């Protein structure tokens, strides 16, 4: 249960700024303001977190998991104080973007620099030797990501040049004249893709097909991007692949199949949050409008 809950809650990071998936979406979809996407993901991300908290709290109370073996609860005030440096990172990034102090790319640099300074001089969990090792690991991970982007980019270019994506988009549009029906079909398709692929691959492969569909039905691109991100988040802890779940199951030293029952429960509650945002787009669009971003 703990491994599944951690995997499900970790998936909500795709909605809370700074989100690599939303950055990529703003690059792939022309005319979408990244600042609007970051603001739009805030309330859906909070809702996604709350719908996970509720069943976890109820199950913990019913099954007696609240205080196992008389364990002492960590003091709330001290825990919050220790979390303050990490909680300030989104404030720094969003504040810098909002004020125009730096671009999204520069925001990533500012976030990394802030994390390094906190790790070296505040929490002291980093030293110069570990930092060098982390830079090497980051280089390897970045190389893997760039390889995925390169291959997916070739696939997207080939599909565009051959007209395959255009035909697929036309076929999707021909399935129904009802935008709601087609939105449901698209969400199911993205969920299935999220069960097998990472967010970067999904955006680069599917967006050339989905952009004409989005434009045909007049869906708001910011709202649609948040729906896609929520859907991909669900796919990250949905078997058979379940990238997040594979990591937490490995750390917990349990078999992946032991988590399936709990995973389906959290898929259901996260799906309810997705449906809520789909029915009421203003949940995502209200904050960007208040902040004056183009949506």
mmCIF file of C-alpha atoms in Angstrom:
data_model
loop_
_atom_site.group_PDB
_atom_site.id
_atom_site.type_symbol
_atom_site.label_atom_id
_atom_site.label_comp_id
_atom_site.label_asym_id
_atom_site.label_seq_id
_atom_site.Cartn_x
_atom_site.Cartn_y
_atom_site.Cartn_z
ATOM 1 C CA UNK A 1 0.000 0.000 0.000
ATOM 2 C CA UNK A 2 2.773 2.437 0.919
ATOM 3 C CA UNK A 3 4.711 1.742 -2.272
ATOM 4 C CA UNK A 4 1.603 2.265 -4.389
ATOM 5 C CA UNK A 5 0.583 5.452 -2.561
ATOM 6 C CA UNK A 6 4.058 6.938 -2.986
ATOM 7 C CA UNK A 7 4.079 6.024 -6.697
ATOM 8 C CA UNK A 8 0.631 7.563 -7.226
ATOM 9 C CA UNK A 9 1.389 10.753 -5.293
ATOM 10 C CA UNK A 10 4.748 11.156 -7.045
ATOM 11 C CA UNK A 11 2.948 11.151 -10.394
ATOM 12 C CA UNK A 12 1.194 14.409 -9.476
ATOM 13 C CA UNK A 13 4.578 16.150 -9.869
ATOM 14 C CA UNK A 14 3.864 16.269 -13.602
ATOM 15 C CA UNK A 15 1.181 18.882 -12.837
ATOM 16 C CA UNK A 16 2.914 21.008 -10.203
ATOM 17 C CA UNK A 17 5.433 23.562 -11.530
ATOM 18 C CA UNK A 18 8.149 23.213 -12.610
ATOM 19 C CA UNK A 19 6.956 20.370 -14.844
ATOM 20 C CA UNK A 20 9.150 19.030 -17.648
ATOM 21 C CA UNK A 21 6.079 17.566 -19.348
ATOM 22 C CA UNK A 22 4.313 20.938 -19.453
ATOM 23 C CA UNK A 23 7.485 22.606 -20.727
ATOM 24 C CA UNK A 24 7.638 20.086 -23.563
ATOM 25 C CA UNK A 25 3.936 20.558 -24.301
ATOM 26 C CA UNK A 26 4.464 24.322 -24.633
ATOM 27 C CA UNK A 27 7.247 23.626 -27.149
ATOM 28 C CA UNK A 28 5.296 21.103 -29.216
ATOM 29 C CA UNK A 29 2.024 23.068 -29.310
ATOM 30 C CA UNK A 30 2.513 26.493 -30.925
ATOM 31 C CA UNK A 31 1.147 29.578 -29.220
ATOM 32 C CA UNK A 32 0.804 28.117 -25.718
ATOM 33 C CA UNK A 33 2.200 30.263 -22.887
ATOM 34 C CA UNK A 34 4.265 28.142 -20.497
ATOM 35 C CA UNK A 35 3.426 30.473 -17.614
ATOM 36 C CA UNK A 36 -0.280 29.863 -18.274
ATOM 37 C CA UNK A 37 0.342 26.103 -18.254
ATOM 38 C CA UNK A 38 2.222 26.293 -14.956
ATOM 39 C CA UNK A 39 -0.594 28.316 -13.382
ATOM 40 C CA UNK A 40 -3.254 26.036 -14.866
ATOM 41 C CA UNK A 41 -1.650 22.922 -13.394
ATOM 42 C CA UNK A 42 -1.689 24.217 -9.824
ATOM 43 C CA UNK A 43 -5.313 23.592 -8.795
ATOM 44 C CA UNK A 44 -5.689 20.287 -10.729
ATOM 45 C CA UNK A 45 -2.478 19.149 -9.035
ATOM 46 C CA UNK A 46 -3.854 20.052 -5.613
ATOM 47 C CA UNK A 47 -7.113 18.231 -6.391
ATOM 48 C CA UNK A 48 -5.167 15.168 -7.559
ATOM 49 C CA UNK A 49 -3.261 15.192 -4.281
ATOM 50 C CA UNK A 50 -6.427 15.563 -2.196
ATOM 51 C CA UNK A 51 -8.230 12.654 -3.896
ATOM 52 C CA UNK A 52 -5.226 10.484 -2.988
ATOM 53 C CA UNK A 53 -5.120 11.734 0.612
ATOM 54 C CA UNK A 54 -8.771 10.899 1.315
ATOM 55 C CA UNK A 55 -8.721 7.106 0.635
ATOM 56 C CA UNK A 56 -5.261 6.834 2.229
ATOM 57 C CA UNK A 57 -6.532 8.482 5.422
ATOM 58 C CA UNK A 58 -9.725 6.411 5.511
ATOM 59 C CA UNK A 59 -7.868 3.137 4.922
ATOM 60 C CA UNK A 60 -5.219 4.003 7.512
ATOM 61 C CA UNK A 61 -7.905 4.637 10.126
ATOM 62 C CA UNK A 62 -9.937 1.543 9.251
ATOM 63 C CA UNK A 63 -6.984 -0.864 9.105
ATOM 64 C CA UNK A 64 -5.059 0.596 12.041
ATOM 65 C CA UNK A 65 -2.099 1.944 10.069
ATOM 66 C CA UNK A 66 -2.139 5.408 11.645
ATOM 67 C CA UNK A 67 0.341 4.636 14.411
ATOM 68 C CA UNK A 68 1.993 1.240 13.860
ATOM 69 C CA UNK A 69 3.658 -0.293 16.907
ATOM 70 C CA UNK A 70 3.316 2.946 18.861
ATOM 71 C CA UNK A 71 5.645 4.906 16.570
ATOM 72 C CA UNK A 72 6.122 8.523 17.584
ATOM 73 C CA UNK A 73 4.604 11.048 15.174
ATOM 74 C CA UNK A 74 7.191 13.570 13.902
ATOM 75 C CA UNK A 75 6.467 17.106 15.172
ATOM 76 C CA UNK A 76 4.579 19.074 12.534
ATOM 77 C CA UNK A 77 6.282 22.401 13.135
ATOM 78 C CA UNK A 78 9.796 20.977 12.928
ATOM 79 C CA UNK A 79 8.937 18.961 9.816
ATOM 80 C CA UNK A 80 7.536 22.073 8.129
ATOM 81 C CA UNK A 81 10.635 24.080 9.059
ATOM 82 C CA UNK A 82 12.887 21.430 7.517
ATOM 83 C CA UNK A 83 10.761 21.419 4.343
ATOM 84 C CA UNK A 84 10.875 25.214 3.878
ATOM 85 C CA UNK A 85 13.969 25.256 1.628
ATOM 86 C CA UNK A 86 12.376 22.745 -0.738
ATOM 87 C CA UNK A 87 9.009 24.518 -0.654
ATOM 88 C CA UNK A 88 10.687 27.768 -1.675
ATOM 89 C CA UNK A 89 11.951 26.307 -4.982
ATOM 90 C CA UNK A 90 8.578 26.551 -6.819
ATOM 91 C CA UNK A 91 8.155 30.061 -5.403
ATOM 92 C CA UNK A 92 11.524 31.047 -6.847
ATOM 93 C CA UNK A 93 10.791 29.527 -10.261
ATOM 94 C CA UNK A 94 7.211 30.785 -10.620
ATOM 95 C CA UNK A 95 8.084 34.171 -9.152
ATOM 96 C CA UNK A 96 10.942 34.581 -11.592
ATOM 97 C CA UNK A 97 8.759 33.612 -14.537
ATOM 98 C CA UNK A 98 5.915 35.851 -13.393
ATOM 99 C CA UNK A 99 8.169 38.854 -12.893
ATOM 100 C CA UNK A 100 9.997 38.294 -16.169
ATOM 101 C CA UNK A 101 13.288 37.924 -14.322
ATOM 102 C CA UNK A 102 14.175 34.846 -16.380
ATOM 103 C CA UNK A 103 12.897 32.645 -19.199
ATOM 104 C CA UNK A 104 11.703 29.028 -18.685
ATOM 105 C CA UNK A 105 15.161 27.739 -19.661
ATOM 106 C CA UNK A 106 16.833 30.143 -17.253
ATOM 107 C CA UNK A 107 14.297 29.118 -14.605
ATOM 108 C CA UNK A 108 15.598 25.551 -14.848
ATOM 109 C CA UNK A 109 19.149 26.814 -14.289
ATOM 110 C CA UNK A 110 17.999 28.938 -11.336
ATOM 111 C CA UNK A 111 16.195 25.946 -9.819
ATOM 112 C CA UNK A 112 19.257 23.706 -10.112
ATOM 113 C CA UNK A 113 21.568 26.396 -8.731
ATOM 114 C CA UNK A 114 19.226 26.973 -5.784
ATOM 115 C CA UNK A 115 19.063 23.222 -5.077
ATOM 116 C CA UNK A 116 22.861 22.932 -5.147
ATOM 117 C CA UNK A 117 23.295 25.871 -2.768
ATOM 118 C CA UNK A 118 20.714 24.482 -0.343
ATOM 119 C CA UNK A 119 22.283 21.020 -0.461
ATOM 120 C CA UNK A 120 25.809 22.338 0.086
ATOM 121 C CA UNK A 121 25.300 25.084 2.644
ATOM 122 C CA UNK A 122 21.849 24.682 4.276
ATOM 123 C CA UNK A 123 21.034 20.989 4.679
ATOM 124 C CA UNK A 124 24.678 19.964 4.086
ATOM 125 C CA UNK A 125 23.477 16.715 2.481
ATOM 126 C CA UNK A 126 25.766 17.413 -0.482
ATOM 127 C CA UNK A 127 29.524 17.718 -0.691
ATOM 128 C CA UNK A 128 31.730 18.592 -3.639
ATOM 129 C CA UNK A 129 32.531 14.944 -4.363
ATOM 130 C CA UNK A 130 28.852 13.946 -4.413
ATOM 131 C CA UNK A 131 28.076 16.970 -6.560
ATOM 132 C CA UNK A 132 30.567 15.838 -9.200
ATOM 133 C CA UNK A 133 29.010 12.357 -9.147
ATOM 134 C CA UNK A 134 25.513 13.849 -9.503
ATOM 135 C CA UNK A 135 26.653 15.891 -12.505
ATOM 136 C CA UNK A 136 27.826 12.668 -14.149
ATOM 137 C CA UNK A 137 24.495 10.948 -13.438
ATOM 138 C CA UNK A 138 22.605 13.978 -14.762
ATOM 139 C CA UNK A 139 24.684 13.836 -17.950
ATOM 140 C CA UNK A 140 23.821 10.179 -18.481
ATOM 141 C CA UNK A 141 20.096 10.745 -17.835
ATOM 142 C CA UNK A 142 20.077 13.794 -20.110
ATOM 143 C CA UNK A 143 21.742 11.738 -22.832
ATOM 144 C CA UNK A 144 19.042 9.077 -22.583
ATOM 145 C CA UNK A 145 16.295 11.712 -22.704
ATOM 146 C CA UNK A 146 17.886 13.455 -25.679
ATOM 147 C CA UNK A 147 18.182 10.125 -27.498
ATOM 148 C CA UNK A 148 14.455 9.512 -26.917
ATOM 149 C CA UNK A 149 13.642 13.029 -28.136
ATOM 150 C CA UNK A 150 15.840 12.592 -31.210
ATOM 151 C CA UNK A 151 14.271 9.284 -32.225
ATOM 152 C CA UNK A 152 10.751 10.489 -31.468
ATOM 153 C CA UNK A 153 11.505 13.649 -33.463
ATOM 154 C CA UNK A 154 12.550 11.551 -36.468
ATOM 155 C CA UNK A 155 9.349 9.542 -36.116
ATOM 156 C CA UNK A 156 7.257 12.725 -35.906
ATOM 157 C CA UNK A 157 9.023 14.232 -38.949
ATOM 158 C CA UNK A 158 8.504 11.055 -40.988
ATOM 159 C CA UNK A 159 4.848 10.837 -40.006
ATOM 160 C CA UNK A 160 4.286 14.462 -40.968
ATOM 161 C CA UNK A 161 6.101 14.236 -44.288
ATOM 162 C CA UNK A 162 4.299 11.028 -45.285
ATOM 163 C CA UNK A 163 0.919 12.462 -44.273
ATOM 164 C CA UNK A 164 0.337 9.625 -41.805
ATOM 165 C CA UNK A 165 -0.504 11.934 -38.906
ATOM 166 C CA UNK A 166 -2.908 13.957 -41.037
ATOM 167 C CA UNK A 167 -4.758 10.805 -42.091
ATOM 168 C CA UNK A 168 -4.886 9.582 -38.505
ATOM 169 C CA UNK A 169 -6.251 12.948 -37.327
ATOM 170 C CA UNK A 170 -8.892 12.898 -40.064
ATOM 171 C CA UNK A 171 -9.813 9.350 -39.094
ATOM 172 C CA UNK A 172 -10.181 10.373 -35.435
ATOM 173 C CA UNK A 173 -12.378 13.335 -36.352
ATOM 174 C CA UNK A 174 -14.536 11.082 -38.544
ATOM 175 C CA UNK A 175 -15.275 8.779 -35.610
ATOM 176 C CA UNK A 176 -17.735 11.243 -34.077
ATOM 177 C CA UNK A 177 -19.041 14.759 -34.517
ATOM 178 C CA UNK A 178 -19.496 14.970 -30.754
ATOM 179 C CA UNK A 179 -16.498 16.628 -29.111
ATOM 180 C CA UNK A 180 -17.244 15.015 -25.744
ATOM 181 C CA UNK A 181 -17.243 11.510 -27.200
ATOM 182 C CA UNK A 182 -13.989 12.118 -29.018
ATOM 183 C CA UNK A 183 -12.396 13.660 -25.917
ATOM 184 C CA UNK A 184 -13.214 10.463 -24.012
ATOM 185 C CA UNK A 185 -11.649 8.356 -26.780
ATOM 186 C CA UNK A 186 -8.533 10.532 -26.785
ATOM 187 C CA UNK A 187 -8.215 10.303 -23.004
ATOM 188 C CA UNK A 188 -8.490 6.500 -23.121
ATOM 189 C CA UNK A 189 -5.849 6.335 -25.865
ATOM 190 C CA UNK A 190 -3.473 8.597 -23.915
ATOM 191 C CA UNK A 191 -4.031 6.543 -20.753
ATOM 192 C CA UNK A 192 -3.096 3.364 -22.617
ATOM 193 C CA UNK A 193 -0.023 5.107 -24.016
ATOM 194 C CA UNK A 194 0.895 6.343 -20.523
ATOM 195 C CA UNK A 195 0.848 2.759 -19.275
ATOM 196 C CA UNK A 196 3.614 1.881 -21.744
ATOM 197 C CA UNK A 197 5.568 5.069 -22.573
ATOM 198 C CA UNK A 198 7.078 8.041 -20.772
ATOM 199 C CA UNK A 199 5.620 11.547 -21.021
ATOM 200 C CA UNK A 200 8.261 12.841 -23.439
ATOM 201 C CA UNK A 201 7.630 10.078 -25.970
ATOM 202 C CA UNK A 202 3.853 10.487 -25.692
ATOM 203 C CA UNK A 203 3.985 14.219 -26.395
ATOM 204 C CA UNK A 204 6.366 13.916 -29.325
ATOM 205 C CA UNK A 205 4.544 10.986 -30.918
ATOM 206 C CA UNK A 206 0.877 11.797 -30.249
ATOM 207 C CA UNK A 207 0.719 15.591 -30.368
ATOM 208 C CA UNK A 208 1.113 15.844 -34.173
ATOM 209 C CA UNK A 209 -2.056 13.720 -34.355
ATOM 210 C CA UNK A 210 -3.943 15.426 -31.532
ATOM 211 C CA UNK A 211 -3.269 19.070 -32.447
ATOM 212 C CA UNK A 212 -5.563 18.995 -35.542
ATOM 213 C CA UNK A 213 -8.245 17.247 -33.464
ATOM 214 C CA UNK A 214 -7.910 19.883 -30.721
ATOM 215 C CA UNK A 215 -8.192 22.692 -33.270
ATOM 216 C CA UNK A 216 -11.160 21.079 -35.042
ATOM 217 C CA UNK A 217 -13.256 20.915 -31.873
ATOM 218 C CA UNK A 218 -11.997 24.224 -30.485
ATOM 219 C CA UNK A 219 -10.610 22.776 -27.263
ATOM 220 C CA UNK A 220 -8.640 25.241 -25.170
ATOM 221 C CA UNK A 221 -4.971 24.204 -25.608
ATOM 222 C CA UNK A 222 -4.027 25.063 -22.001
ATOM 223 C CA UNK A 223 -6.932 23.051 -20.572
ATOM 224 C CA UNK A 224 -6.248 20.187 -22.996
ATOM 225 C CA UNK A 225 -2.577 20.153 -21.978
ATOM 226 C CA UNK A 226 -3.524 19.800 -18.312
ATOM 227 C CA UNK A 227 -5.896 16.923 -19.140
ATOM 228 C CA UNK A 228 -3.116 15.162 -21.024
ATOM 229 C CA UNK A 229 -0.708 15.687 -18.120
ATOM 230 C CA UNK A 230 -3.229 14.280 -15.616
ATOM 231 C CA UNK A 231 -3.816 11.298 -17.867
ATOM 232 C CA UNK A 232 -0.106 10.625 -18.250
ATOM 233 C CA UNK A 233 0.261 10.932 -14.468
ATOM 234 C CA UNK A 234 -2.282 8.139 -14.016
ATOM 235 C CA UNK A 235 -0.435 6.008 -16.556
ATOM 236 C CA UNK A 236 2.802 6.340 -14.575
ATOM 237 C CA UNK A 237 1.457 4.083 -11.802
ATOM 238 C CA UNK A 238 -0.876 1.890 -13.860
ATOM 239 C CA UNK A 239 0.409 -1.647 -14.652
ATOM 240 C CA UNK A 240 1.765 -3.335 -16.727
ATOM 241 C CA UNK A 241 4.724 -0.928 -17.079
ATOM 242 C CA UNK A 242 3.966 1.688 -14.381
ATOM 243 C CA UNK A 243 7.330 3.465 -14.272
ATOM 244 C CA UNK A 244 6.766 5.050 -10.848
ATOM 245 C CA UNK A 245 5.398 1.832 -9.403
ATOM 246 C CA UNK A 246 8.385 -0.182 -10.622
ATOM 247 C CA UNK A 247 10.725 2.162 -8.730
ATOM 248 C CA UNK A 248 8.796 2.133 -5.441
ATOM 249 C CA UNK A 249 8.247 -1.638 -5.608
ATOM 250 C CA UNK A 250 11.996 -2.111 -6.047
ATOM 251 C CA UNK A 251 12.756 0.147 -3.073
ATOM 252 C CA UNK A 252 10.131 -1.622 -0.935
ATOM 253 C CA UNK A 253 11.488 -5.019 -2.072
ATOM 254 C CA UNK A 254 8.106 -6.326 -3.154
ATOM 255 C CA UNK A 255 6.792 -7.794 -6.398
ATOM 256 C CA UNK A 256 5.004 -5.454 -8.782
ATOM 257 C CA UNK A 257 1.926 -7.684 -8.918
ATOM 258 C CA UNK A 258 1.414 -7.191 -5.171
ATOM 259 C CA UNK A 259 0.618 -3.529 -5.818
ATOM 260 C CA UNK A 260 -1.987 -4.030 -8.566
ATOM 261 C CA UNK A 261 -5.043 -3.993 -6.294
ATOM 262 C CA UNK A 262 -4.049 -0.758 -4.573
ATOM 263 C CA UNK A 263 -2.996 0.756 -7.903
ATOM 264 C CA UNK A 264 -6.469 0.222 -9.354
ATOM 265 C CA UNK A 265 -7.987 2.028 -6.358
ATOM 266 C CA UNK A 266 -5.759 5.065 -6.891
ATOM 267 C CA UNK A 267 -6.349 4.963 -10.651
ATOM 268 C CA UNK A 268 -10.058 5.228 -9.893
ATOM 269 C CA UNK A 269 -9.743 8.215 -7.559
ATOM 270 C CA UNK A 270 -7.237 10.015 -9.827
ATOM 271 C CA UNK A 271 -9.601 9.342 -12.724
ATOM 272 C CA UNK A 272 -12.339 11.126 -10.786
ATOM 273 C CA UNK A 273 -10.084 14.206 -10.522
ATOM 274 C CA UNK A 274 -9.459 14.029 -14.273
ATOM 275 C CA UNK A 275 -13.197 13.871 -14.978
ATOM 276 C CA UNK A 276 -13.787 16.843 -12.668
ATOM 277 C CA UNK A 277 -11.271 19.010 -14.544
ATOM 278 C CA UNK A 278 -12.675 17.825 -17.886
ATOM 279 C CA UNK A 279 -16.244 18.800 -16.906
ATOM 280 C CA UNK A 280 -15.229 22.103 -15.293
ATOM 281 C CA UNK A 281 -12.393 23.648 -17.349
ATOM 282 C CA UNK A 282 -12.344 26.728 -15.125
ATOM 283 C CA UNK A 283 -10.593 24.656 -12.442
ATOM 284 C CA UNK A 284 -7.528 24.847 -14.676
ATOM 285 C CA UNK A 285 -8.188 28.132 -16.477
ATOM 286 C CA UNK A 286 -9.266 30.404 -13.624
ATOM 287 C CA UNK A 287 -5.816 31.098 -12.180
ATOM 288 C CA UNK A 288 -4.107 31.838 -15.544
ATOM 289 C CA UNK A 289 -6.911 34.302 -16.356
ATOM 290 C CA UNK A 290 -6.561 36.008 -12.976
ATOM 291 C CA UNK A 291 -2.810 36.344 -13.510
ATOM 292 C CA UNK A 292 -3.428 37.854 -16.952
ATOM 293 C CA UNK A 293 -1.960 35.077 -19.088
ATOM 294 C CA UNK A 294 -3.329 34.302 -22.534
ATOM 295 C CA UNK A 295 -5.584 31.249 -22.372
#
